[in-house]
XYZ file of C-alpha atoms in Angstrom:
214
model
C 107.326 201.303 30.685
C 110.379 200.457 28.731
C 111.405 197.125 27.302
C 113.995 196.709 30.008
C 111.357 197.027 32.680
C 109.238 194.372 31.021
C 112.182 192.020 30.948
C 112.832 192.515 34.665
C 109.224 191.858 35.524
C 109.307 188.618 33.591
C 112.374 187.410 35.462
C 110.780 188.235 38.842
C 107.647 186.284 38.146
C 109.484 183.204 36.792
C 109.147 180.195 39.256
C 112.112 178.292 40.512
C 111.793 174.557 39.788
C 114.116 172.020 41.454
C 114.397 168.734 39.661
C 115.917 165.758 41.636
C 116.518 162.920 39.280
C 117.588 160.458 42.070
C 115.317 157.453 42.428
C 114.074 156.228 45.857
C 115.046 152.571 46.488
C 112.116 150.715 48.191
C 114.495 148.164 49.767
C 116.638 150.877 51.316
C 113.545 152.551 52.726
C 112.347 149.263 54.259
C 115.789 148.628 55.735
C 115.855 152.062 57.303
C 112.445 151.464 58.888
C 113.656 148.123 60.308
C 116.765 149.714 61.795
C 114.654 152.378 63.453
C 112.297 149.781 64.950
C 115.227 147.763 66.294
C 116.692 150.875 67.865
C 113.329 151.656 69.461
C 113.027 148.139 70.873
C 116.604 148.176 72.146
C 116.098 151.542 73.756
C 112.867 150.381 75.332
C 114.504 147.183 76.664
C 117.367 149.168 78.089
C 114.947 151.466 79.827
C 113.036 148.500 81.223
C 116.238 146.784 82.451
C 117.243 149.962 84.125
C 114.003 149.923 86.108
C 114.993 149.129 89.783
C 111.715 147.411 90.603
C 111.937 145.073 87.617
C 115.599 144.294 88.444
C 114.752 143.473 92.055
C 111.908 141.220 90.926
C 114.234 139.335 88.578
C 116.792 138.894 91.382
C 114.102 137.538 93.724
C 112.996 135.000 91.130
C 116.579 133.842 90.625
C 117.110 133.488 94.382
C 113.875 131.536 94.772
C 114.976 129.229 91.970
C 118.345 128.633 93.637
C 116.924 128.025 97.157
C 115.382 124.552 96.481
C 118.564 123.377 94.817
C 120.658 124.510 97.790
C 118.249 122.776 100.201
C 118.503 119.483 98.301
C 122.292 119.706 98.221
C 122.393 120.517 101.959
C 120.179 117.535 102.801
C 122.417 115.274 100.701
C 125.508 116.528 102.539
C 123.820 115.985 105.919
C 122.846 112.454 104.957
C 126.400 111.680 103.854
C 127.765 113.180 107.096
C 125.393 111.038 109.201
C 126.406 107.946 107.270
C 130.103 108.619 107.770
C 129.500 109.345 111.472
C 127.689 106.029 111.938
C 130.502 104.208 110.132
C 133.071 105.844 112.389
C 131.097 104.963 115.523
C 130.702 101.366 114.365
C 134.410 101.014 113.587
C 135.306 102.584 116.947
C 133.030 100.154 118.807
C 134.410 97.183 116.870
C 137.964 98.257 117.643
C 137.152 98.704 121.348
C 135.622 95.212 121.461
C 138.639 93.832 119.625
C 141.010 95.428 122.144
C 139.002 94.020 125.054
C 138.979 90.575 123.489
C 142.722 90.690 122.819
C 143.456 91.857 126.361
C 141.214 89.145 127.788
C 142.834 86.456 125.641
C 146.297 87.719 126.551
C 145.464 87.642 130.259
C 144.001 84.134 129.929
C 147.080 82.909 128.058
C 149.385 84.430 130.692
C 147.359 82.812 133.471
C 147.497 79.416 131.751
C 151.258 79.688 131.353
C 151.748 80.760 134.969
C 149.419 77.985 136.123
C 151.391 75.374 134.206
C 154.672 76.526 135.800
C 153.205 76.638 139.321
C 151.560 73.246 138.893
C 154.991 71.805 138.106
C 156.309 73.336 141.373
C 153.537 71.934 143.603
C 155.433 68.687 144.417
C 158.366 70.810 145.620
C 156.003 72.798 147.824
C 154.594 69.531 149.196
C 158.115 68.449 150.170
C 158.654 71.788 151.904
C 155.396 71.299 153.867
C 156.442 67.816 155.016
C 159.879 69.058 156.006
C 158.262 71.854 158.013
C 155.929 69.400 159.794
C 158.865 67.202 160.765
C 161.048 70.081 161.854
C 163.594 69.577 159.107
C 163.156 73.019 157.585
C 166.328 74.603 159.015
C 169.497 76.244 157.788
C 170.019 77.294 154.179
C 167.218 75.019 153.043
C 164.763 77.067 155.117
C 165.871 80.258 153.385
C 165.417 78.685 149.956
C 161.994 77.368 150.941
C 160.866 80.753 152.210
C 162.107 82.463 149.040
C 160.274 79.960 146.837
C 157.064 80.385 148.816
C 157.324 84.167 148.554
C 157.864 84.055 144.766
C 154.919 81.734 144.156
C 152.764 83.942 146.363
C 153.625 86.995 144.255
C 152.539 85.051 141.160
C 149.113 84.559 142.730
C 149.451 81.047 144.158
C 147.387 80.550 147.307
C 147.381 77.440 149.525
C 144.256 76.208 151.323
C 143.242 73.242 153.419
C 143.420 73.350 157.209
C 141.989 71.162 159.941
C 138.533 72.320 160.979
C 137.592 73.761 157.559
C 134.050 72.935 156.379
C 134.167 70.277 153.713
C 133.646 71.708 150.224
C 133.401 69.065 147.494
C 134.398 71.717 144.926
C 137.735 72.331 146.688
C 138.373 69.225 148.790
C 138.916 65.632 147.798
C 137.836 63.307 150.609
C 139.998 60.187 150.986
C 138.448 59.067 154.281
C 135.094 59.443 156.047
C 134.062 58.936 159.658
C 131.367 60.127 162.010
C 131.890 62.333 165.029
C 129.710 63.877 167.684
C 132.022 66.876 167.801
C 130.929 68.266 164.416
C 127.624 69.633 163.210
C 128.468 69.516 159.500
C 130.970 67.651 157.294
C 134.351 68.915 158.470
C 137.952 68.374 157.450
C 139.619 66.687 160.415
C 142.914 65.899 158.707
C 144.764 67.328 155.697
C 147.049 64.949 153.836
C 147.926 67.420 151.068
C 147.093 71.049 150.748
C 145.250 72.433 147.776
C 146.212 75.458 145.688
C 144.418 78.126 143.686
C 145.686 80.671 141.178
C 143.414 83.647 141.533
C 139.937 82.129 141.287
C 141.173 79.111 139.348
C 141.573 75.799 141.191
C 144.961 74.269 140.430
C 144.662 71.298 142.745
C 142.079 70.172 145.386
C 143.157 69.399 148.910
C 143.289 65.777 150.078
C 141.428 65.540 153.387
C 139.769 63.188 155.836
C 136.174 64.160 156.593
C 134.114 63.705 159.737
C 130.345 63.658 159.358
C 127.926 64.441 162.195
C 126.398 61.381 163.976
């Protein structure tokens, strides 16, 4: 073996040594471990959120939580609606009663006014009755009298008081009394002045002579 061969053998058996002079930072290593753990947790949470069964369960819980709140709100709205409905019904009833009262008062006021006018005309009607009894109701005066009687009749004026009518103290004013065998109850045997009514209202009683049974 030559010297050159020995030199080659020495180079072949020489070990290769790699020297890394960089120092490992403990803080950096800890930070790297933390980042890896966070990534694992995030990945695991994402996988769990992506689970359909877990998502459906979360939705059901949310819906159950919302249901009581919606029920309370619905009951509150129903109560407010009932209250407003009752108020409307009460106002409607009050207005209807007000209209009835106004109409009734208006009708009463109109009747009072008409009654006052007709009462003022009663003496004229008495003169017409006397003229008719004496046969003086002729010519143009008869036409005027008939027209006046027709107008007062349209206004609701009604005359009463005839011979032979049963005596009614609420409608007749007796100015004379006598007994008679021809009657079985108090009866008007003579009418000195007729009475008048306006509808059911008595404007003036009739003046009569009354015969009582013996």
